[in-house]
mmCIF file of C-alpha atoms and ligand atoms in Angstrom:
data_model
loop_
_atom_site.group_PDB
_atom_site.id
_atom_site.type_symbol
_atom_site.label_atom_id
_atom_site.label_comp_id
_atom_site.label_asym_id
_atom_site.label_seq_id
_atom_site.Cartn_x
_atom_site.Cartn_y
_atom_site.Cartn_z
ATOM 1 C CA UNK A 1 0.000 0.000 0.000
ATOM 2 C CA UNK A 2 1.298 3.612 -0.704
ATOM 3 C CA UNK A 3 2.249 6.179 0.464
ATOM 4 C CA UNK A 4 4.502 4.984 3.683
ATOM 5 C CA UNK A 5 6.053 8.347 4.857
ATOM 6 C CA UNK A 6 8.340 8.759 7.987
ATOM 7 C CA UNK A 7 7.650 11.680 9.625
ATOM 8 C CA UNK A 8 10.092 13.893 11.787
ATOM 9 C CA UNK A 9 9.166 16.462 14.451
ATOM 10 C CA UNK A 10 11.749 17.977 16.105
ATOM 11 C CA UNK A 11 10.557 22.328 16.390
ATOM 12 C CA UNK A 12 10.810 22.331 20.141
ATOM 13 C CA UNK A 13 11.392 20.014 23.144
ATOM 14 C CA UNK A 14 9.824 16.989 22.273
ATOM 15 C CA UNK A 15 11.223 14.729 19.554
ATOM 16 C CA UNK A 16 9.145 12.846 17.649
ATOM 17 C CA UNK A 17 8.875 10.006 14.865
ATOM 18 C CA UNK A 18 5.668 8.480 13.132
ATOM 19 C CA UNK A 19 4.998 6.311 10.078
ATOM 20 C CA UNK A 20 1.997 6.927 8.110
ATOM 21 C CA UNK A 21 1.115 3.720 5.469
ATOM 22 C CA UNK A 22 -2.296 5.244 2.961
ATOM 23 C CA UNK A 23 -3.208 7.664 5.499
ATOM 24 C CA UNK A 24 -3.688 5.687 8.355
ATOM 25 C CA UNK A 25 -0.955 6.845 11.147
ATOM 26 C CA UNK A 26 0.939 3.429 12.606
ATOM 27 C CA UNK A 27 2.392 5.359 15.224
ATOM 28 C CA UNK A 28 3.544 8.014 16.946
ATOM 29 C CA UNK A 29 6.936 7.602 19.516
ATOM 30 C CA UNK A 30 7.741 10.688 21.502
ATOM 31 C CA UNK A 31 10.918 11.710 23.486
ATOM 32 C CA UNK A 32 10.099 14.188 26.033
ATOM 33 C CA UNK A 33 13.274 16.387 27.306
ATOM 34 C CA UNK A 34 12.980 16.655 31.731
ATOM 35 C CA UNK A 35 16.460 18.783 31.283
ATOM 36 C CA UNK A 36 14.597 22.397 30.705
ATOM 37 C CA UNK A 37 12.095 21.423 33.821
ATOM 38 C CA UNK A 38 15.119 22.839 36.381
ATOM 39 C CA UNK A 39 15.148 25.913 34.453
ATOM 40 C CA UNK A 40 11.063 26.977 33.999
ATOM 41 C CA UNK A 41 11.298 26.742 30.385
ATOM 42 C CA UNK A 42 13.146 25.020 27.299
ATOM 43 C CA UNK A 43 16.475 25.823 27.386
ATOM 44 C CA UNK A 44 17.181 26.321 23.047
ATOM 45 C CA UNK A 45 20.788 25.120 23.207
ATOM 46 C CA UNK A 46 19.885 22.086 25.498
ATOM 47 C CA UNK A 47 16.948 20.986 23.008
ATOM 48 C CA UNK A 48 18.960 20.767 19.992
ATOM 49 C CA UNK A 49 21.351 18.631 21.761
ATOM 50 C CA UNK A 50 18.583 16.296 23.453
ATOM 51 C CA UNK A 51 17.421 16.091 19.738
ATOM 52 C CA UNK A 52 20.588 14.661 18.031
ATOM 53 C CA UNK A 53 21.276 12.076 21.290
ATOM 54 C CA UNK A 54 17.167 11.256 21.155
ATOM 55 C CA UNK A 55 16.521 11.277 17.260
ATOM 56 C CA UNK A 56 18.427 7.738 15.974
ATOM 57 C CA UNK A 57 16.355 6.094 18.496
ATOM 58 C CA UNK A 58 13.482 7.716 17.831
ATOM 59 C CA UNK A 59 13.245 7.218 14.124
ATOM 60 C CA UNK A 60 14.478 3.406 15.008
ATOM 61 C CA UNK A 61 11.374 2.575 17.187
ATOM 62 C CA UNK A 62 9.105 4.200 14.940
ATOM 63 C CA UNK A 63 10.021 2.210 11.873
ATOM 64 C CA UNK A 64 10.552 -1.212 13.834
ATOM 65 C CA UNK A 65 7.230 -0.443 16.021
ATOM 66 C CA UNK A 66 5.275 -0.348 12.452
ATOM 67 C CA UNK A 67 7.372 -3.195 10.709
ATOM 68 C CA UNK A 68 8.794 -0.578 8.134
ATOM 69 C CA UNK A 69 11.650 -1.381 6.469
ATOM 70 C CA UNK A 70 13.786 1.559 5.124
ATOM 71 C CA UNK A 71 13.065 0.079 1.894
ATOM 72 C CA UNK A 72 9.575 0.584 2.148
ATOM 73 C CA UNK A 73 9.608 4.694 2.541
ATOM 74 C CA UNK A 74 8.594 6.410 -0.283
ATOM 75 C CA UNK A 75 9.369 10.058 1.763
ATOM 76 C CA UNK A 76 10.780 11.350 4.535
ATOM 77 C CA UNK A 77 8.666 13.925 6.193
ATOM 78 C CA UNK A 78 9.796 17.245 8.616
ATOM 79 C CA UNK A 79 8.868 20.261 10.252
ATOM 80 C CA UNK A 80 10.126 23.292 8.275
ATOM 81 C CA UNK A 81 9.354 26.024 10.726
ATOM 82 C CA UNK A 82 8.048 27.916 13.045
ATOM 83 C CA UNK A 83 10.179 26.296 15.849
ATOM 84 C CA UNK A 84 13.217 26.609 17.623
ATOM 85 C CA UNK A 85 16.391 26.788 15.198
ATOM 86 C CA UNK A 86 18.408 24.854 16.703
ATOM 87 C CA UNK A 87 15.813 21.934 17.158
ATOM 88 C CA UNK A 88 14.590 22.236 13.889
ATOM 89 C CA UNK A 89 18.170 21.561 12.199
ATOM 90 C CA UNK A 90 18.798 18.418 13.815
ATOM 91 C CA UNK A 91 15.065 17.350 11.920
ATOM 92 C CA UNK A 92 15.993 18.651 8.775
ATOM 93 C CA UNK A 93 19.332 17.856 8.215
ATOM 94 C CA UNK A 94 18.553 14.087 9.558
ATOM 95 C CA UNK A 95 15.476 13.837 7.227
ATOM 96 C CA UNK A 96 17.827 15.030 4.326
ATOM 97 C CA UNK A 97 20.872 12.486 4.637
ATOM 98 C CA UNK A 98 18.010 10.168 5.236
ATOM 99 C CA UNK A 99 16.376 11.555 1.640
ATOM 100 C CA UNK A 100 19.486 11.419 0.029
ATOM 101 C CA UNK A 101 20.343 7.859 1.293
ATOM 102 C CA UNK A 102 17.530 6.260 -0.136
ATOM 103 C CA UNK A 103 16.611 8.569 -2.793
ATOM 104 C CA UNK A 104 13.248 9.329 -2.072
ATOM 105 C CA UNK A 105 11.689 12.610 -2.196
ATOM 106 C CA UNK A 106 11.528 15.398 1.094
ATOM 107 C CA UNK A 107 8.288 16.666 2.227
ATOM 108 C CA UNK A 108 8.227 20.039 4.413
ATOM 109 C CA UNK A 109 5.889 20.502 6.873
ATOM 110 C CA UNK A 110 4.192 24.098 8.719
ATOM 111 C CA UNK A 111 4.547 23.048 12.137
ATOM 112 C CA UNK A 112 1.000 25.189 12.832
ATOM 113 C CA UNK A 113 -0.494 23.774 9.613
ATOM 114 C CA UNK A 114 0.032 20.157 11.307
ATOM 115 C CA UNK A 115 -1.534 20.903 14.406
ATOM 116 C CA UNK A 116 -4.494 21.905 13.132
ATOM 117 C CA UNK A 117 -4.496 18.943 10.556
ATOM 118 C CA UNK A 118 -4.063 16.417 13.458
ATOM 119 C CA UNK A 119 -7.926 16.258 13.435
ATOM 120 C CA UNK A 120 -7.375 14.199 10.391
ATOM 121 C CA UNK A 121 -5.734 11.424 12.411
ATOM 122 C CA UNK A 122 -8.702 9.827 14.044
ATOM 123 C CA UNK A 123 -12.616 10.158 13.693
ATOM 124 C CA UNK A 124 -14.420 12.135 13.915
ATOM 125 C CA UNK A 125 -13.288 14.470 11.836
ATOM 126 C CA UNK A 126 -14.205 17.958 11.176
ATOM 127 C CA UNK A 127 -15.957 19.146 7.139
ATOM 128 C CA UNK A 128 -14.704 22.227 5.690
ATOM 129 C CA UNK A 129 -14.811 25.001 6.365
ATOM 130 C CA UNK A 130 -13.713 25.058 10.473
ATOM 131 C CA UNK A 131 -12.292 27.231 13.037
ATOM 132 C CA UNK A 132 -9.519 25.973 14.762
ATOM 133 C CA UNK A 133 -8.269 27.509 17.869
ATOM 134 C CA UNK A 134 -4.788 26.568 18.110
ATOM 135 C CA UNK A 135 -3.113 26.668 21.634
ATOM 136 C CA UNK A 136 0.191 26.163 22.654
ATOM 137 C CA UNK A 137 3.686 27.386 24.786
ATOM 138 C CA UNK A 138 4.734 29.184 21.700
ATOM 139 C CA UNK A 139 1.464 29.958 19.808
ATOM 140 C CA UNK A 140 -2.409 31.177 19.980
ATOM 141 C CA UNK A 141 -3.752 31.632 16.883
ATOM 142 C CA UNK A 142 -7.254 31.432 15.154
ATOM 143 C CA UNK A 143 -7.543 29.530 11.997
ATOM 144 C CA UNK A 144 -9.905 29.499 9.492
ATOM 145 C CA UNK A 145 -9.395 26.339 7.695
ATOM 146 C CA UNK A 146 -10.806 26.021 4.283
ATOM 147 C CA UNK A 147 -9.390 22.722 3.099
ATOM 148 C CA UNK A 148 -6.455 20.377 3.905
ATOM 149 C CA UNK A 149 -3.534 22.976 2.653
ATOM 150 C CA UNK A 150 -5.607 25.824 2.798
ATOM 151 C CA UNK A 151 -6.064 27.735 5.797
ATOM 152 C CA UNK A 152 -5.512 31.481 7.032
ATOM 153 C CA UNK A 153 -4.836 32.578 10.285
ATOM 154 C CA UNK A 154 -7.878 35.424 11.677
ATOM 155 C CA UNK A 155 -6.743 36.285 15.056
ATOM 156 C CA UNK A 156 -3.635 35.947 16.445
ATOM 157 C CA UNK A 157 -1.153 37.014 19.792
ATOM 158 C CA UNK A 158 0.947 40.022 19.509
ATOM 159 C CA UNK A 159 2.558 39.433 22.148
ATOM 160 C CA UNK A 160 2.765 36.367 24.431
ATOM 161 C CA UNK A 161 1.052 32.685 23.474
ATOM 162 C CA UNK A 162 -1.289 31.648 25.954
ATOM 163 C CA UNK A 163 0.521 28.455 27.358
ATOM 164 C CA UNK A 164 3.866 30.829 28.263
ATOM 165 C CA UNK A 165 1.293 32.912 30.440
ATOM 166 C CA UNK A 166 0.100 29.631 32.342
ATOM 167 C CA UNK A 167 3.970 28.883 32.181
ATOM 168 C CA UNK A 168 5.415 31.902 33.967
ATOM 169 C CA UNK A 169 2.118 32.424 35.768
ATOM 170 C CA UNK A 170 3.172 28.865 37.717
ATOM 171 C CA UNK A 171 6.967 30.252 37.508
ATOM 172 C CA UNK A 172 6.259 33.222 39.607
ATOM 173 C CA UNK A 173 4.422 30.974 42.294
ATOM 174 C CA UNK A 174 6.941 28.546 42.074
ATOM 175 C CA UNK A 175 5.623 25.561 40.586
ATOM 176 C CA UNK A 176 8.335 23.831 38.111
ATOM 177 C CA UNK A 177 8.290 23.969 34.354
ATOM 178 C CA UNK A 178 5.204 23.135 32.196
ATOM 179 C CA UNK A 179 3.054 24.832 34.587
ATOM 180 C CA UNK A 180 0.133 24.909 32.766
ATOM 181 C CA UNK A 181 -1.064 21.120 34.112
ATOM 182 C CA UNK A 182 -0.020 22.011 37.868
ATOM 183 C CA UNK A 183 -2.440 25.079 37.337
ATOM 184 C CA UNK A 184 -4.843 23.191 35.826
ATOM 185 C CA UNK A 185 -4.654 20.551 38.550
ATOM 186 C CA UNK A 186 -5.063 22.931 41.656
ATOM 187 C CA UNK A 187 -7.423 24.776 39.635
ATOM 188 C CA UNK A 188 -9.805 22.091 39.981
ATOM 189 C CA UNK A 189 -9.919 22.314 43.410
ATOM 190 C CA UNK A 190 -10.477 26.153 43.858
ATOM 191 C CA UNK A 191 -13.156 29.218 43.473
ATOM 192 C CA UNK A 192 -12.463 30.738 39.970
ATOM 193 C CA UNK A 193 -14.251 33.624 41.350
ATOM 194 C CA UNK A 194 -11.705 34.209 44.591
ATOM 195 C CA UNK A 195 -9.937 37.029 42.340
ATOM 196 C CA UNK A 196 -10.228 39.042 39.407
ATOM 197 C CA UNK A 197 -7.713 40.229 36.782
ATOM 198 C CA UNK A 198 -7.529 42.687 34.306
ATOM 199 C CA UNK A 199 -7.719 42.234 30.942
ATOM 200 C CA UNK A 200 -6.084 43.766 27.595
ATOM 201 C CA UNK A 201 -8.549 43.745 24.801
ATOM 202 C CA UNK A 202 -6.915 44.001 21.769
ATOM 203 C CA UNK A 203 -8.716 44.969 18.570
ATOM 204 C CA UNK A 204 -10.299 42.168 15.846
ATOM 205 C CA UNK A 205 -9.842 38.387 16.680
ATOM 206 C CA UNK A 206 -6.349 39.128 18.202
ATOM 207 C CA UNK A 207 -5.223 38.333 21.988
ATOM 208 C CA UNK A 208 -2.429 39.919 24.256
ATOM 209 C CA UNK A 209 -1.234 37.631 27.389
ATOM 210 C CA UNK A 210 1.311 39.712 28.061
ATOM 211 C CA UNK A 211 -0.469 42.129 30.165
ATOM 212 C CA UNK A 212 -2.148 39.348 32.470
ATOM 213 C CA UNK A 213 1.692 37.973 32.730
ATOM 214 C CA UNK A 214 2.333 41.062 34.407
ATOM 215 C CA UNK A 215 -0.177 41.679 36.370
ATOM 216 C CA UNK A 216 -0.217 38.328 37.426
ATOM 217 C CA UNK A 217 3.298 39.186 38.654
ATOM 218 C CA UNK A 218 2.461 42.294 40.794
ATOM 219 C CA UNK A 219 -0.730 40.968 42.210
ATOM 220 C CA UNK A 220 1.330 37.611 43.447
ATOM 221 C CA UNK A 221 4.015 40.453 45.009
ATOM 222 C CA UNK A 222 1.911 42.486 46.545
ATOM 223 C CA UNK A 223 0.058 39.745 48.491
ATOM 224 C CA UNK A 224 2.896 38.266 49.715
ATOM 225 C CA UNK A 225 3.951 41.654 51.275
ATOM 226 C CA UNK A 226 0.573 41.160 53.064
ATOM 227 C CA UNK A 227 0.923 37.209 53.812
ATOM 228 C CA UNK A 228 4.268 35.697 53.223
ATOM 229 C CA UNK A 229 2.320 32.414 52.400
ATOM 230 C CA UNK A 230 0.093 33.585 50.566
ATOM 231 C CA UNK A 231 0.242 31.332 47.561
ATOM 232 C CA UNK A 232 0.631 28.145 49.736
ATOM 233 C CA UNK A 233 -2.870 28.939 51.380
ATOM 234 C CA UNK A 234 -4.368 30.073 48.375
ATOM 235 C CA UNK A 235 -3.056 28.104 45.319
ATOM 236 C CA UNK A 236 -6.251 26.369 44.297
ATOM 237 C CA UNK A 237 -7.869 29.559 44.825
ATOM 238 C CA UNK A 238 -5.442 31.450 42.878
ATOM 239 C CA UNK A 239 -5.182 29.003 39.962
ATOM 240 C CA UNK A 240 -8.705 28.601 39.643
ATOM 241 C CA UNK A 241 -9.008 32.104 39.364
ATOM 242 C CA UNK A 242 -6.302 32.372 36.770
ATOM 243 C CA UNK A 243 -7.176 29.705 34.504
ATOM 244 C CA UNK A 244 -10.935 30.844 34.248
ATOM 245 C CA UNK A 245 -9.335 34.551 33.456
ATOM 246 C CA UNK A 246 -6.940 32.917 30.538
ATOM 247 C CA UNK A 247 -9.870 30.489 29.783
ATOM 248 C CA UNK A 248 -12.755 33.261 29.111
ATOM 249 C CA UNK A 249 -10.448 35.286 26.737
ATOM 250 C CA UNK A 250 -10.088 32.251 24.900
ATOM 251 C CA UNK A 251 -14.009 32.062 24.569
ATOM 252 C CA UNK A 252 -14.730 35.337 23.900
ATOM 253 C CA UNK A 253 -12.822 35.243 20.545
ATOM 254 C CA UNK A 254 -13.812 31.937 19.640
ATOM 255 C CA UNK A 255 -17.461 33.174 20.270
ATOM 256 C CA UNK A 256 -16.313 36.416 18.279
ATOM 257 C CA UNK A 257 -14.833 33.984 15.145
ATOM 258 C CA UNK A 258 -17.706 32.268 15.200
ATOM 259 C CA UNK A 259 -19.916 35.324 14.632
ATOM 260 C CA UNK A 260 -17.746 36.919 12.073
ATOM 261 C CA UNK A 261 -17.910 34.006 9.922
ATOM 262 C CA UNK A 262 -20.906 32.045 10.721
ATOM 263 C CA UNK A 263 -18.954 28.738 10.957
ATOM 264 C CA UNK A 264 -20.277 26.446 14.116
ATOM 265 C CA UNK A 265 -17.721 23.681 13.573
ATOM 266 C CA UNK A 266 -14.813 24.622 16.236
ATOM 267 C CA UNK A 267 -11.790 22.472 16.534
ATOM 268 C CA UNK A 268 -9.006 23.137 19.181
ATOM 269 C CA UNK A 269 -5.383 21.837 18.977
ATOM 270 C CA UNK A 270 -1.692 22.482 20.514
ATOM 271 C CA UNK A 271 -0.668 21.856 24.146
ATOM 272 C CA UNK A 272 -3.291 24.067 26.080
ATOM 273 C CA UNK A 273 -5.983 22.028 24.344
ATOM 274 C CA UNK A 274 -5.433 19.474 27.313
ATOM 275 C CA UNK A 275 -6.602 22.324 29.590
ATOM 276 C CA UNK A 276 -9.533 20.969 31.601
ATOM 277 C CA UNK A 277 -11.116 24.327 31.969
ATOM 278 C CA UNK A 278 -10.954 25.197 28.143
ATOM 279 C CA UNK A 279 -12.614 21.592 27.013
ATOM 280 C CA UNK A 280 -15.058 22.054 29.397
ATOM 281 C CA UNK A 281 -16.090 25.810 28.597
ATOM 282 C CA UNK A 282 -15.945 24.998 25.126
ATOM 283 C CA UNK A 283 -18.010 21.780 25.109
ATOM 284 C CA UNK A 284 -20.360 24.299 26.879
ATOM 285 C CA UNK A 285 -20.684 26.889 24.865
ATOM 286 C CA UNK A 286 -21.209 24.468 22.200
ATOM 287 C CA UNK A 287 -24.330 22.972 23.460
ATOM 288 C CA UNK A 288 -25.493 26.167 24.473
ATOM 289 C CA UNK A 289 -24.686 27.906 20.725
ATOM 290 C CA UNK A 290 -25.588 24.480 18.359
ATOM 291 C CA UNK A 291 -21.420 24.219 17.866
ATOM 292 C CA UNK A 292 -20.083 21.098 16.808
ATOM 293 C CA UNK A 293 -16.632 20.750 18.895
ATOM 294 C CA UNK A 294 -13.546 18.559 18.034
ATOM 295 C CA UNK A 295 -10.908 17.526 20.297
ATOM 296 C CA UNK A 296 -8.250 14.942 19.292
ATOM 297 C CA UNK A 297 -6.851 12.833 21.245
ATOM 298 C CA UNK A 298 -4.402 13.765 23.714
ATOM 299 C CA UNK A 299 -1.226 12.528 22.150
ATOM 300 C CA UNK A 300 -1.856 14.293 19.385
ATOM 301 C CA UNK A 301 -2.402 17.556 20.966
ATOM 302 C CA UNK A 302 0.746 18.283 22.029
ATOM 303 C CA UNK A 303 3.639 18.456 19.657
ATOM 304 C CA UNK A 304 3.855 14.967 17.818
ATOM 305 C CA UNK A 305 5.156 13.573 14.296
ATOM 306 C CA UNK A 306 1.425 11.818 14.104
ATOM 307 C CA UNK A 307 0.110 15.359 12.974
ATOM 308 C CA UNK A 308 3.445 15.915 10.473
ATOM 309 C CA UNK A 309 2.678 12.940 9.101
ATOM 310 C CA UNK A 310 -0.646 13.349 8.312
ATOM 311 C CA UNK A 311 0.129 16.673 6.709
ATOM 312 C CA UNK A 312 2.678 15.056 4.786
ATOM 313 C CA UNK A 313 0.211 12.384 3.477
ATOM 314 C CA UNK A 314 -1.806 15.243 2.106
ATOM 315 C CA UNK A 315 0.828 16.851 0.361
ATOM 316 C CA UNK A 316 2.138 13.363 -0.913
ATOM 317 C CA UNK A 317 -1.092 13.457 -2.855
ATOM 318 C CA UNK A 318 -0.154 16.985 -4.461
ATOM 319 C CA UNK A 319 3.306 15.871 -5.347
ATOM 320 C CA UNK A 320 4.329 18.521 -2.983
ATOM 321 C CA UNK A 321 7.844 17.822 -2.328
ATOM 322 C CA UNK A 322 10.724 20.206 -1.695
ATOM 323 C CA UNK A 323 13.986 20.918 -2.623
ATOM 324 C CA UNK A 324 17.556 19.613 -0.767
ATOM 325 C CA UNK A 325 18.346 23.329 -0.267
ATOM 326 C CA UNK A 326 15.504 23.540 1.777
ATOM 327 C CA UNK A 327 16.506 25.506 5.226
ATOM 328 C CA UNK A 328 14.276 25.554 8.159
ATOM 329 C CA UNK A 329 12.220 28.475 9.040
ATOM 330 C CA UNK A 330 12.377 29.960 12.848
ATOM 331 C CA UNK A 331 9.083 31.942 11.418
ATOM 332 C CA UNK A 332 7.426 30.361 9.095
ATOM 333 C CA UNK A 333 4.022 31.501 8.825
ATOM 334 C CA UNK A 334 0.839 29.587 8.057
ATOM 335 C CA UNK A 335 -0.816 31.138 5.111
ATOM 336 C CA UNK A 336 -1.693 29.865 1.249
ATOM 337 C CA UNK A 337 -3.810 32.832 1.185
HETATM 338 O O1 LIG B 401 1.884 22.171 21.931
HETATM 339 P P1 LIG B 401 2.851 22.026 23.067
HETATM 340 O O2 LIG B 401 3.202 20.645 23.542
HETATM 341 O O3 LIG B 401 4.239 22.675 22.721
HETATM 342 C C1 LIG B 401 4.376 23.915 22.130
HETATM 343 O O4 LIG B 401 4.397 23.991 20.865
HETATM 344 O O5 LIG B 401 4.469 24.893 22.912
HETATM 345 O O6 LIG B 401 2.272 22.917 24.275
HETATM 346 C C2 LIG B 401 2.950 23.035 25.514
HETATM 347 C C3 LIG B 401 2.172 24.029 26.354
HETATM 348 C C4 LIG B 401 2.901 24.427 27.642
HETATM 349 O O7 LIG B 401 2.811 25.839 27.777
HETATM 350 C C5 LIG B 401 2.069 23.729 28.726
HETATM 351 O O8 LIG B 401 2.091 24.385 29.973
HETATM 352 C C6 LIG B 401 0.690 23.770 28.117
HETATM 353 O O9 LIG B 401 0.902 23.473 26.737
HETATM 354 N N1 LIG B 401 -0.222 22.792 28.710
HETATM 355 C C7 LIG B 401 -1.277 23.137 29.476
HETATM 356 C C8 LIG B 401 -1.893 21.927 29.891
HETATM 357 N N2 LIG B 401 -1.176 20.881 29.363
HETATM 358 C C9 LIG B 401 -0.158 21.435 28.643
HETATM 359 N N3 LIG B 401 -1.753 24.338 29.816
HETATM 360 C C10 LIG B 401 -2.840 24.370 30.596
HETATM 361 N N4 LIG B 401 -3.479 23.256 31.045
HETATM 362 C C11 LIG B 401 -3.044 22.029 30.721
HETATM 363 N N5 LIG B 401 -3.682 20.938 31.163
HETATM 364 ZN ZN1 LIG B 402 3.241 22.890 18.758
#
């Protein structure tokens, strides 16, 4: 059966394999990299390194997990961009000398476009045209998605992504590196109405989070001046209350999209996506507003070769291949539009 495409993800601090045989994803083996969790964030020199010990291995399971031979590739998949440039060269340069080796053609992959196309991987899957709210450390972003490889991004951050404001949010109360599931975790145990923040509205379908990250910041300094353990006595309190801030800005541009351009078929992807609060508000809102909601499966939330590869099967189709000059992309923006 063709196409059988390896896929390589390698943009941030996860590094990732999958083989894809006719569209059907076989698997999808993820190394995870603990050495940024001492430092309450990724560390870009450490990734790239974690990514050329973890990525021989990596590939390795993936094609023995999925009884692929070598032989049997037809292309070797990769994330172009946006990422991390030192992560992202240890995925390109390994898919090329793997290209070259067998002489099979190179597919390049948006890293953003893949996210949002990892609703492909499993049913139920969304009809065109959708909204997808993508969510992650290093992006927020609204997409309207018109069809596989055609999508344009509505609303976006100009500033912080939402999953860096749970991050340093949890940083400035202490809580190790990701802390968006710690906060999410205490969350579920406190009053989301114990405090309020303020807000930065920013104009169209875009968001700011670097405001909150600031006030967030003051507001934790100032109550300590009051109660030195404050944040031990309060932190469901206070993370409930945070999350259900982050969480309702979220909404209201979703809510906003959807009014704009009358779509009612919302999809969500990228790390936050795991976020109890969000699924829940959004699940919600969509009974309440007649919104059909897609969620994929956890593993293919966060960052994952599943999603490249499913991209990459697309493309296969098109005959989409690129070039050995190819260079990754720090920015690479989604956009065929
Ligand atoms: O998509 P992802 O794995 O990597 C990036 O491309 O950034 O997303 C990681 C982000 C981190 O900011 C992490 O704190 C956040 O997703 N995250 C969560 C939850 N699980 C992961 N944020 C809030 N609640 C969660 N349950
Ligand atoms: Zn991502």
């Amino acid at each position: 059966m063709r196409p059988v495409i390896l896929a390589i993800e390698s943009s941030c601090d996860e590094t990732s394999a999958s083989v894809i045989r006719n569209g059907k994803v076989l698997n999808n083996i993820i190394a995870s990299q603990a050495v940024h969790q001492k430092y309450g964030g990724v560390v870009p020199e450490l990734a790239s390194r974690a990514h050329q010990q973890n990525i021989v291995a990596v590939v390795t399971e993936a094609l023995q997990n999925s009884a692929t031979r070598l032989t049997d590739l037809d292309a070797i998949a990769f994330t172009r961009g946006p990422g991390l440039m030192g992560s992202l060269l240890v995925g390109v340069s390994f898919a090329k000398g793997l290209g070259i080796g067998l002489n099979i053609p190179l597919i390049e992959v948006n890293h953003l476009e893949a996210h949002v196309l990892a609703h492909f991987i499993d049913d139920p899957v969304p009809t065109f045209p959708f909204l997808c709210l993508t969510v992650s450390g290093g992006h927020t972003q609204i997409v309207l998605v018109h069809d596989y490889l055609d999508m344009e991004v509505i609303g976006q951050t100009q500033d912080d992504a939402v999953g860096e404001a749970f991050d340093k949010a949890a940083k400035t109360m202490g809580l190790p590196y990701p802390g968006g599931p710690l906060i999410d975790k205490y969350a579920k145990l406190g009053d989301p109405k114990a405090f309020r923040f303020s807000e930065t509205i920013m104009p169209g379908l875009d968001f700011s989070f670097s405001g909150i990250k600031t006030a967030f910041l003051y507001f934790i300094r100032d109550e300590k001046r009051k109660n030195p353990n404050f944040v031990e006595e309060r932190l469901n309190d206070i993370c409930a209350s945070l999350q259900s801030h982050l969480v309702g800005m979220l909404l209201a541009r979703v809510k906003q999209a959807v009014t704009q351009t009358g779509i009612r078929q919302i999809a969500i992807a990228g790390g936050v996506s795991a976020n109890s609060g969000l699924r829940t508000s959004l699940k919600e809102s969509g009974e309440r507003n007649g919104w059909s909601i897609f969620i994929p499966e956890f593993q293919y939330c966060t960052d994952n070769a599943a999603m490249i590869a499913m991209a990459a099967h697309f493309k296969f189709q098109r005959k989409d291949f690129c070039s050995l000059e190819t260079a990754p992309l720090a920015r690479m923006p989604i956009g065929t539009r």
